[in-house]
Amino acid sequence: MKFCAEHEINLQTFYSWLAKERKNSPPMQEVQVNLPTPRLEVRVCFPNQVEVRMQVDSPSALGTVFREAAQC
C-alpha cells in the first residue's frame, strides 16, 4: 500500500489497526432524512370574539400568520 510505504508503516500493523478500529466502532445504521414535518396548530383569537384555527407547516410561517392576523 502506498500510504504504508510513504509513512514507513508495516502493512500488517496497519491492517491490525483497521481491524481494531472496526471492532470498536458502532455499526452503521441507515436513517431516513426527509421525514415529514408535523404541522403546527395555530389559534388566533380576535378582540371581537372571532376565533380562527389553522395549521402551518413551519415555525417560520407563524410570523406571517400573526402579521396577517394583526391587519384584520
PDB file of C-alpha atoms in Angstrom:
ATOM      1  CA  MET A   1       0.000   0.000   0.000  1.00  0.00           C
ATOM      2  CA  LYS A   2       1.355   3.397  -0.976  1.00  0.00           C
ATOM      3  CA  PHE A   3       0.267   5.059   2.298  1.00  0.00           C
ATOM      4  CA  CYS A   4       2.136   2.488   4.404  1.00  0.00           C
ATOM      5  CA  ALA A   5       5.264   2.807   2.285  1.00  0.00           C
ATOM      6  CA  GLU A   6       5.236   6.616   2.460  1.00  0.00           C
ATOM      7  CA  HIS A   7       4.835   6.612   6.245  1.00  0.00           C
ATOM      8  CA  GLU A   8       7.079   3.594   6.859  1.00  0.00           C
ATOM      9  CA  ILE A   9       4.310   1.577   8.473  1.00  0.00           C
ATOM     10  CA  ASN A  10       4.321  -2.202   8.378  1.00  0.00           C
ATOM     11  CA  LEU A  11       1.347  -3.364   6.310  1.00  0.00           C
ATOM     12  CA  GLN A  12       0.314  -5.996   8.881  1.00  0.00           C
ATOM     13  CA  THR A  13       0.395  -3.355  11.630  1.00  0.00           C
ATOM     14  CA  PHE A  14      -1.774  -1.086   9.527  1.00  0.00           C
ATOM     15  CA  TYR A  15      -4.313  -3.858   8.919  1.00  0.00           C
ATOM     16  CA  SER A  16      -4.420  -4.706  12.629  1.00  0.00           C
ATOM     17  CA  TRP A  17      -5.135  -1.031  13.429  1.00  0.00           C
ATOM     18  CA  LEU A  18      -8.000  -1.042  10.937  1.00  0.00           C
ATOM     19  CA  ALA A  19      -9.419  -4.245  12.416  1.00  0.00           C
ATOM     20  CA  LYS A  20      -9.306  -2.792  15.954  1.00  0.00           C
ATOM     21  CA  GLU A  21     -10.982   0.398  14.761  1.00  0.00           C
ATOM     22  CA  ARG A  22     -13.793  -1.539  13.067  1.00  0.00           C
ATOM     23  CA  LYS A  23     -14.292  -3.725  16.136  1.00  0.00           C
ATOM     24  CA  ASN A  24     -14.594  -0.732  18.489  1.00  0.00           C
ATOM     25  CA  SER A  25     -16.822   1.466  16.351  1.00  0.00           C
ATOM     26  CA  PRO A  26     -20.612   1.120  16.365  1.00  0.00           C
ATOM     27  CA  PRO A  27     -22.199  -0.386  13.271  1.00  0.00           C
ATOM     28  CA  MET A  28     -23.626   1.960  10.685  1.00  0.00           C
ATOM     29  CA  GLN A  29     -27.354   2.452  10.699  1.00  0.00           C
ATOM     30  CA  GLU A  30     -29.493   3.871   7.923  1.00  0.00           C
ATOM     31  CA  VAL A  31     -31.716   6.778   8.812  1.00  0.00           C
ATOM     32  CA  GLN A  32     -34.482   8.408   6.860  1.00  0.00           C
ATOM     33  CA  VAL A  33     -33.613  12.079   6.338  1.00  0.00           C
ATOM     34  CA  ASN A  34     -36.705  13.547   4.725  1.00  0.00           C
ATOM     35  CA  LEU A  35     -39.222  12.847   7.438  1.00  0.00           C
ATOM     36  CA  PRO A  36     -42.444  14.786   7.106  1.00  0.00           C
ATOM     37  CA  THR A  37     -42.531  17.693   9.499  1.00  0.00           C
ATOM     38  CA  PRO A  38     -45.519  17.849  11.784  1.00  0.00           C
ATOM     39  CA  ARG A  39     -47.917  20.685  11.132  1.00  0.00           C
ATOM     40  CA  LEU A  40     -48.402  23.253  13.855  1.00  0.00           C
ATOM     41  CA  GLU A  41     -51.894  24.075  15.068  1.00  0.00           C
ATOM     42  CA  VAL A  42     -52.444  27.841  15.381  1.00  0.00           C
ATOM     43  CA  ARG A  43     -55.408  29.502  17.062  1.00  0.00           C
ATOM     44  CA  VAL A  44     -55.874  33.270  16.712  1.00  0.00           C
ATOM     45  CA  CYS A  45     -58.456  34.952  18.957  1.00  0.00           C
ATOM     46  CA  PHE A  46     -59.592  38.408  17.842  1.00  0.00           C
ATOM     47  CA  PRO A  47     -60.977  41.088  20.178  1.00  0.00           C
ATOM     48  CA  ASN A  48     -64.421  40.770  18.529  1.00  0.00           C
ATOM     49  CA  GLN A  49     -64.668  37.168  19.826  1.00  0.00           C
ATOM     50  CA  VAL A  50     -63.816  35.653  16.432  1.00  0.00           C
ATOM     51  CA  GLU A  51     -61.507  32.693  16.681  1.00  0.00           C
ATOM     52  CA  VAL A  52     -59.577  31.327  13.710  1.00  0.00           C
ATOM     53  CA  ARG A  53     -57.820  27.964  13.752  1.00  0.00           C
ATOM     54  CA  MET A  54     -55.372  26.846  11.113  1.00  0.00           C
ATOM     55  CA  GLN A  55     -52.328  24.679  10.573  1.00  0.00           C
ATOM     56  CA  VAL A  56     -48.945  25.934   9.420  1.00  0.00           C
ATOM     57  CA  ASP A  57     -46.052  23.923   8.053  1.00  0.00           C
ATOM     58  CA  SER A  58     -43.182  25.519   9.950  1.00  0.00           C
ATOM     59  CA  PRO A  59     -42.385  27.849  12.840  1.00  0.00           C
ATOM     60  CA  SER A  60     -41.160  30.450  10.345  1.00  0.00           C
ATOM     61  CA  ALA A  61     -44.676  30.584   8.860  1.00  0.00           C
ATOM     62  CA  LEU A  62     -46.078  31.613  12.250  1.00  0.00           C
ATOM     63  CA  GLY A  63     -44.708  35.134  11.817  1.00  0.00           C
ATOM     64  CA  THR A  64     -46.577  35.526   8.546  1.00  0.00           C
ATOM     65  CA  VAL A  65     -49.800  34.264  10.099  1.00  0.00           C
ATOM     66  CA  PHE A  66     -49.565  36.693  13.010  1.00  0.00           C
ATOM     67  CA  ARG A  67     -48.673  39.671  10.784  1.00  0.00           C
ATOM     68  CA  GLU A  68     -51.650  38.991   8.547  1.00  0.00           C
ATOM     69  CA  ALA A  69     -53.950  38.449  11.523  1.00  0.00           C
ATOM     70  CA  ALA A  70     -52.869  41.782  13.025  1.00  0.00           C
ATOM     71  CA  GLN A  71     -54.172  43.567   9.921  1.00  0.00           C
ATOM     72  CA  CYS A  72     -57.710  42.193  10.401  1.00  0.00           C
TER      73      CYS A  72
END
